[in-house]
Each structure stands twice: as structure tokens, then as C-alpha cells.
Tab-separated table of C-alpha atoms (C1' of nucleotides) in Angstrom:
chain	number	residue	atom	x	y	z
A	1	MET	CA	55.939	10.954	-15.366
A	2	PRO	CA	57.714	14.150	-16.401
A	3	GLU	CA	60.190	13.033	-19.062
A	4	ALA	CA	60.249	14.472	-22.576
A	5	HIS	CA	57.278	12.494	-23.923
A	6	ALA	CA	55.087	13.835	-21.097
A	7	LEU	CA	56.215	17.432	-21.618
A	8	HIS	CA	55.598	17.261	-25.372
A	9	ARG	CA	52.146	15.936	-24.594
A	10	HIS	CA	51.458	18.840	-22.233
A	11	ALA	CA	52.700	21.252	-24.897
A	12	ARG	CA	50.419	19.747	-27.522
A	13	ASP	CA	47.366	19.672	-25.244
A	14	GLN	CA	47.822	23.254	-24.095
A	15	ARG	CA	48.692	24.517	-27.573
A	16	GLU	CA	45.497	22.981	-28.971
A	17	ALA	CA	43.360	24.275	-26.109
A	18	LEU	CA	44.827	27.747	-25.592
A	19	ALA	CA	47.039	29.011	-28.420
A	20	GLY	CA	45.630	31.961	-30.328
A	21	GLN	CA	43.504	33.034	-27.353
A	22	VAL	CA	43.760	35.876	-24.895
A	23	LEU	CA	44.394	34.216	-21.541
A	24	SER	CA	43.555	34.936	-17.985
A	25	VAL	CA	46.827	34.225	-16.181
A	26	THR	CA	46.830	34.124	-12.381
A	27	SER	CA	48.824	32.709	-9.496
A	28	PRO	CA	46.357	31.650	-6.780
A	29	GLN	CA	49.329	30.589	-4.660
A	30	GLY	CA	51.022	33.943	-5.214
A	31	ARG	CA	54.513	32.601	-5.896
A	32	PHE	CA	54.444	33.553	-9.591
A	33	ASP	CA	54.068	37.095	-10.910
A	34	ALA	CA	51.303	36.636	-13.488
A	35	ALA	CA	50.708	40.319	-14.201
A	36	PRO	CA	53.017	40.573	-17.261
A	37	PHE	CA	51.045	37.779	-18.984
A	38	ASP	CA	47.457	38.280	-17.826
A	39	GLY	CA	45.250	39.439	-20.680
A	40	HIS	CA	47.875	38.686	-23.328
A	41	LEU	CA	47.458	36.483	-26.377
A	42	LEU	CA	49.206	33.104	-26.160
A	43	GLN	CA	51.004	32.496	-29.446
A	44	ASP	CA	52.466	29.041	-28.882
A	45	VAL	CA	53.494	26.378	-26.382
A	46	GLN	CA	56.590	24.315	-27.112
A	47	ALA	CA	58.474	21.589	-25.260
A	48	TRP	CA	62.264	21.492	-25.335
A	49	GLY	CA	63.365	18.317	-23.607
A	50	LYS	CA	61.736	18.528	-20.184
A	51	HIS	CA	61.177	22.304	-20.420
A	52	LEU	CA	57.967	24.065	-21.452
A	53	LEU	CA	58.036	27.508	-23.066
A	54	TYR	CA	54.943	29.670	-23.555
A	55	ALA	CA	55.222	32.504	-26.094
A	56	PHE	CA	52.961	35.509	-25.473
A	57	ASP	CA	52.243	38.671	-27.435
A	58	ASP	CA	53.897	41.723	-25.865
A	59	ALA	CA	55.315	39.829	-22.890
A	60	PRO	CA	58.288	37.636	-22.023
A	61	ASP	CA	58.051	33.852	-22.380
A	62	VAL	CA	56.902	31.742	-19.465
A	63	HIS	CA	59.307	28.937	-18.610
A	64	VAL	CA	57.947	25.905	-16.739
A	65	HIS	CA	59.881	22.900	-15.477
A	66	LEU	CA	57.883	20.279	-13.589
A	67	GLY	CA	60.828	18.782	-11.751
A	68	LEU	CA	59.999	15.529	-10.043
A	69	LYS	CA	56.698	16.519	-8.513
A	70	GLY	CA	55.068	19.088	-10.751
A	71	PHE	CA	51.839	18.382	-12.611
A	72	PHE	CA	48.934	20.023	-14.448
A	73	LEU	CA	45.232	19.781	-13.770
A	74	ARG	CA	42.807	20.553	-16.591
A	75	THR	CA	39.198	21.612	-16.364
A	76	ASP	CA	36.521	22.799	-18.774
A	77	ASP	CA	34.562	24.361	-15.934
A	78	LEU	CA	36.010	27.857	-15.884
A	79	THR	CA	33.955	28.791	-12.817
A	80	LEU	CA	35.705	26.143	-10.706
A	81	PRO	CA	38.131	27.782	-8.263
A	82	ALA	CA	41.756	26.653	-8.584
A	83	ARG	CA	42.885	24.257	-5.885
A	84	GLY	CA	45.161	25.553	-3.173
A	85	GLY	CA	48.827	25.731	-4.045
A	86	THR	CA	48.238	26.417	-7.731
A	87	ARG	CA	51.386	28.224	-8.874
A	88	MET	CA	49.985	29.315	-12.248
A	89	ARG	CA	46.533	29.080	-13.778
A	90	LEU	CA	46.063	29.595	-17.522
A	91	ALA	CA	42.454	30.093	-18.553
A	92	GLY	CA	41.291	30.429	-22.149
A	93	GLU	CA	37.838	30.464	-23.738
A	94	ARG	CA	36.870	26.903	-22.845
A	95	ASP	CA	39.655	25.290	-20.809
A	96	ALA	CA	41.857	26.133	-17.847
A	97	PHE	CA	45.124	24.518	-16.758
A	98	SER	CA	46.462	24.637	-13.199
A	99	LEU	CA	50.154	24.127	-12.569
A	100	ILE	CA	50.974	22.556	-9.181
A	101	ALA	CA	54.372	22.086	-7.507
A	102	PRO	CA	56.695	22.852	-10.435
A	103	SER	CA	60.398	23.255	-9.830
A	104	ARG	CA	60.395	26.297	-12.142
A	105	CYS	CA	57.741	28.755	-13.253
A	106	GLU	CA	59.128	32.108	-14.314
A	107	GLY	CA	59.183	34.793	-16.956
A	108	LEU	CA	62.094	34.630	-19.393
A	109	ASP	CA	63.203	37.364	-21.777
A	110	ALA	CA	64.359	36.458	-25.281
A	111	ALA	CA	68.038	36.303	-24.347
A	112	ALA	CA	67.442	34.049	-21.345
A	113	ARG	CA	65.153	31.812	-23.387
A	114	ASP	CA	67.746	31.463	-26.148
A	115	GLU	CA	70.399	30.655	-23.558
A	116	LEU	CA	68.195	27.969	-22.032
A	117	ILE	CA	67.582	26.315	-25.399
A	118	ALA	CA	71.229	26.613	-26.409
A	119	GLY	CA	72.220	24.727	-23.274
A	120	LEU	CA	70.127	21.703	-24.211
A	121	GLY	CA	71.245	18.825	-26.402
A	122	PRO	CA	69.096	17.470	-29.241
A	123	ASP	CA	65.599	16.321	-28.251
A	124	PRO	CA	64.542	12.994	-29.809
A	125	LEU	CA	60.972	14.295	-30.176
A	126	ARG	CA	62.051	17.566	-31.737
A	127	VAL	CA	64.798	16.764	-34.258
A	128	GLY	CA	64.080	13.031	-34.691
A	129	GLU	CA	66.056	11.282	-37.432
A	130	ALA	CA	67.425	14.596	-38.692
A	131	GLY	CA	69.471	14.984	-35.534
A	132	ARG	CA	70.802	11.435	-35.502
A	133	GLU	CA	74.401	12.091	-36.487
A	134	GLU	CA	75.006	15.036	-34.186
A	135	ALA	CA	73.251	13.303	-31.288
A	136	ALA	CA	75.308	10.138	-31.683
A	137	GLU	CA	78.564	12.052	-31.854
A	138	ARG	CA	77.703	14.098	-28.774
A	139	LEU	CA	76.865	11.082	-26.657
A	140	ALA	CA	79.854	9.049	-27.802
A	141	ALA	CA	82.219	11.965	-27.179
A	142	SER	CA	81.226	12.199	-23.522
A	143	ARG	CA	83.868	10.931	-21.112
A	144	ALA	CA	81.146	9.835	-18.713
A	145	ALA	CA	79.618	6.365	-18.576
A	146	VAL	CA	76.646	6.147	-20.910
A	147	GLY	CA	74.291	5.749	-17.952
A	148	ALA	CA	75.374	9.171	-16.693
A	149	ALA	CA	75.616	10.745	-20.151
A	150	LEU	CA	72.008	9.887	-21.042
A	151	LEU	CA	70.767	11.909	-18.055
A	152	ASP	CA	72.930	14.921	-18.980
A	153	GLN	CA	70.421	17.293	-20.589
A	154	SER	CA	73.193	19.201	-22.371
A	155	LEU	CA	74.065	16.041	-24.324
A	156	TRP	CA	70.555	14.797	-25.100
A	157	ALA	CA	67.473	16.638	-23.872
A	158	GLY	CA	64.523	14.787	-22.411
A	159	ILE	CA	65.814	11.412	-21.201
A	160	GLY	CA	65.032	10.607	-17.565
A	161	ASN	CA	65.588	7.648	-15.308
A	162	ALA	CA	62.873	5.379	-16.705
A	163	TRP	CA	63.912	5.918	-20.316
A	164	ARG	CA	67.567	5.460	-19.359
A	165	ALA	CA	66.828	2.035	-17.932
A	166	GLU	CA	64.621	0.867	-20.778
A	167	LEU	CA	66.586	2.305	-23.728
A	168	LEU	CA	69.857	0.838	-22.449
A	169	PHE	CA	68.131	-2.504	-22.053
A	170	LEU	CA	66.720	-2.377	-25.592
A	171	ALA	CA	70.193	-1.560	-26.907
A	172	GLY	CA	71.771	-4.334	-24.813
A	173	ILE	CA	74.253	-1.913	-23.270
A	174	ASP	CA	75.682	-1.890	-19.737
A	175	PRO	CA	75.312	1.669	-18.360
A	176	THR	CA	78.710	1.689	-16.645
A	177	ARG	CA	80.704	1.760	-19.873
A	178	ARG	CA	81.068	4.260	-22.693
A	179	VAL	CA	79.575	3.765	-26.152
A	180	THR	CA	80.780	3.965	-29.743
A	181	VAL	CA	79.176	6.358	-32.232
A	182	GLU	CA	77.363	3.365	-33.763
A	183	GLU	CA	75.947	2.331	-30.380
A	184	ALA	CA	74.958	5.923	-29.645
A	185	ALA	CA	73.137	6.075	-32.987
A	186	LEU	CA	71.282	2.866	-32.099
A	187	LEU	CA	70.271	4.412	-28.760
A	188	TRP	CA	69.073	7.542	-30.590
A	189	ASP	CA	66.965	5.484	-32.995
A	190	LEU	CA	65.432	3.617	-30.069
A	191	ALA	CA	64.739	6.922	-28.299
A	192	VAL	CA	63.094	8.497	-31.359
A	193	VAL	CA	60.775	5.509	-31.851
A	194	HIS	CA	59.871	4.858	-28.235
A	195	LEU	CA	59.490	8.442	-27.026
A	196	ARG	CA	57.086	8.925	-29.934
A	197	LEU	CA	55.106	5.896	-28.749
A	198	GLY	CA	55.265	7.308	-25.236
A	199	LEU	CA	53.975	10.679	-26.396
A	200	GLU	CA	50.913	9.088	-27.982
A	201	ALA	CA	50.316	6.642	-25.115
A	202	GLY	CA	50.917	9.131	-22.316
A	203	GLN	CA	53.414	6.847	-20.569
A	204	VAL	CA	56.796	5.207	-21.024
A	205	VAL	CA	56.485	2.542	-23.745
A	206	SER	CA	59.432	0.196	-24.239
A	207	ASP	CA	57.490	-2.657	-25.845
A	208	ALA	CA	54.848	-1.571	-28.361
A	209	SER	CA	52.988	-4.863	-27.922
A	210	ALA	CA	52.903	-4.490	-24.126
A	211	PRO	CA	52.756	-0.770	-23.365
A	212	ASP	CA	52.177	-1.235	-19.636
A	213	GLU	CA	55.207	-3.506	-19.164
A	214	ARG	CA	58.851	-2.627	-18.506
A	215	TRP	CA	61.924	-4.716	-19.294
A	216	VAL	CA	63.997	-3.868	-16.199
A	217	TYR	CA	62.833	-0.538	-14.727
A	218	LYS	CA	61.710	-1.118	-11.131
A	219	ARG	CA	61.526	-4.855	-11.777
A	220	PRO	CA	62.968	-7.597	-9.563
A	221	THR	CA	63.718	-9.795	-12.603
A	222	CYS	CA	64.391	-9.227	-16.301
A	223	ARG	CA	61.209	-9.513	-18.336
A	224	ARG	CA	63.125	-11.171	-21.189
A	225	CYS	CA	65.328	-13.744	-19.478
A	226	GLY	CA	64.184	-13.820	-15.866
A	227	SER	CA	67.607	-13.016	-14.397
A	228	PRO	CA	67.641	-10.932	-11.210
A	229	VAL	CA	67.799	-7.228	-12.117
A	230	LYS	CA	70.754	-5.378	-10.619
A	231	SER	CA	69.964	-1.957	-9.155
A	232	TRP	CA	72.308	0.630	-7.681
A	233	THR	CA	72.739	4.382	-7.740
A	234	LEU	CA	74.389	5.668	-10.919
A	235	ALA	CA	74.726	9.419	-11.484
A	236	GLY	CA	72.427	10.099	-8.566
A	237	ARG	CA	69.540	7.912	-9.729
A	238	VAL	CA	68.771	4.229	-9.325
A	239	ALA	CA	69.899	2.222	-12.352
A	240	TRP	CA	68.130	-1.013	-13.301
A	241	VAL	CA	70.141	-3.470	-15.372
A	242	CYS	CA	69.897	-7.061	-16.595
A	243	PRO	CA	73.433	-8.460	-16.209
A	244	VAL	CA	72.734	-11.115	-18.873
A	245	ASP	CA	71.118	-9.005	-21.609
A	246	GLN	CA	73.232	-5.850	-21.140
A	247	ARG	CA	76.950	-5.973	-21.859
B	1	DC	C1'	48.483	8.712	10.057
B	2	DG	C1'	53.655	8.992	9.733
B	3	DG	C1'	57.540	7.433	6.904
B	4	DT	C1'	59.487	6.776	2.548
B	5	DC	C1'	60.150	7.177	-2.145
B	6	DA	C1'	59.695	9.270	-6.912
B	7	DT	C1'	59.937	9.275	-14.787
B	8	DG	C1'	64.253	16.124	-11.722
B	9	DC	C1'	67.254	19.528	-10.799
B	10	DT	C1'	70.023	23.067	-8.065
B	11	DC	C1'	73.141	24.478	-4.881
B	12	DA	C1'	76.332	24.113	-1.052
B	13	DA	C1'	80.152	21.562	0.689
C	1	DT	C1'	77.834	13.743	-2.585
C	2	DG	C1'	73.830	15.055	-0.131
C	3	DA	C1'	70.106	18.101	1.312
C	4	DG	C1'	66.279	20.608	-0.290
C	5	DC	C1'	62.229	21.345	-2.846
C	6	DC	C1'	57.163	20.619	-0.124
C	7	DT	C1'	53.211	16.911	-3.794
C	8	DG	C1'	51.229	12.380	-4.336
C	9	DA	C1'	51.345	7.393	-4.066
C	10	DC	C1'	52.155	3.756	-1.417
C	11	DC	C1'	53.029	1.023	2.702
C	12	DG	C1'	53.038	-0.533	7.435
C	13	DG	C1'	51.218	0.141	12.096
DNA sequence: CGGTCATGCTCAA
DNA sequence: TGAGCCTGACCGG
């Protein structure tokens, strides 16, 4: 689940529930030092690609990355004890969020936060159409195959394995080759539209009329033409490709 | 109930 | 390139 659309959804949910409030910040598991943030006012929560940044008054930022396995639990019963293994618990006036099994949860000073953001490419949910030209040029300039380039967070921020499979299918592009600037711009447009749909739906959406369906991702056959889907490891992740519809 | 895999990423080799 | 991270979902016995 944790690709950019999911992280932007977490940011929105937590911003609406907690921003502007003085939070109780704890680490029931003990693996996160919550003291610098406990009792401080949360100004904002923002997603940058797959990263979450929490801005506090008079404290560093908190940086969260869910990795493959991280997730949040939400409750409106503030008396409920956090489940075991909760790395960070953020409690406001009416809601509490528990962070479980993240790959990163740490304080970040302003310089480190700026460095993190500077190392990320454009995020389709953050710059949208305004970032189209720069995003297309960055992706097309990469020497890597487009299937590897799309997963490189310094080129574009927020695309993961499921979006890679589905966006390349929608664009009709074979992941093993490179792309022109025009093809990269088409991929960007597809990403902007579909990640937005995914943000609202809370899942990957590659067909607005069938939000629960996928074209090739984890499928034995292509949903459009029925051809057997080819799958193999590309850039460390399993690629799913229709050999007929993607050239 | 054990084994495997996963919409991610880092680090060692 | 592969192990590790150390959770949850799923599957077969």
C-alpha cells in the first residue's frame, strides 16, 4: 500500500485530525525518542513522495518512512492503550495515530529535512501539471531503462512497483527500454491523473471505471487482450508486462 | 502453525 | 546482487 497516493492520504488525514493541536507524543516500543516533540504544537503534516514530514513548534521535524511493512492505526478512543510494538503514537484532542513497523521514524533538523527533500524528484501529487516539463526531461535523460528509472525516487518521487506496472501498461511502453521526452510526459500525465484517483480511493486505481481491477500487476493474463503477462525481476522488483500491448 | 511473499529501502560485498 | 528489516496476509500441511 505505501506508495505516494497512500502517503498523501495519511498526511491529509493526520493534518485534518491533529494539526494546530498540542500533541502527546510517545514511543510505547521505546525505539523512538519522543521527548523533543511531546507537548509541542503540530503545525503541519506533509507528504513528499513516500516520505512523511511533521512540522512542530520549537522542535525538529519528524520524518517517517513506512518502507514495505509500516502502517498507521487510528483511534478516537484516547484511553485505549497503544498496541505492542508501536514506534510512535501521536495523540491530539480527539484522535490518536499509532505508527507500527516503519523503516524510518526520526527527528530531522532543518538542514537534514531540506537535504531529504532536495534529493527527491518531482512528486506527481505535489507539483502536478506544473512540474510536467521538468519531470519529463528528468526521466528521459536517465540512462537506465524506464522500468528502473520510474522506481528511482531522485528522478520522480512516489512511484512504486504497482504504479510502475500499471502506468507503463497505460502508456503502452516496454519497461526494458528508454523513453523519449514525449513518452515521459505521457507517463507523467498518467501518473498525475491516476495517483490523484488513488489518493481519493485509498488504493491503486488504473481504470477509473473499475477501481479494484489491474491491467497487468500480479495478473496471469492481460486484462485488455488476454495475453499471458510476462513477469521477471527488473531493478530488484517483479515487473509485470503485457508483451502485446507494451512495446 | 511454519514458510513465503510484499505497493520499500539501505547497506555490505 | 542479496540479506536484512521483523509485520501482516496468505497458503499448504
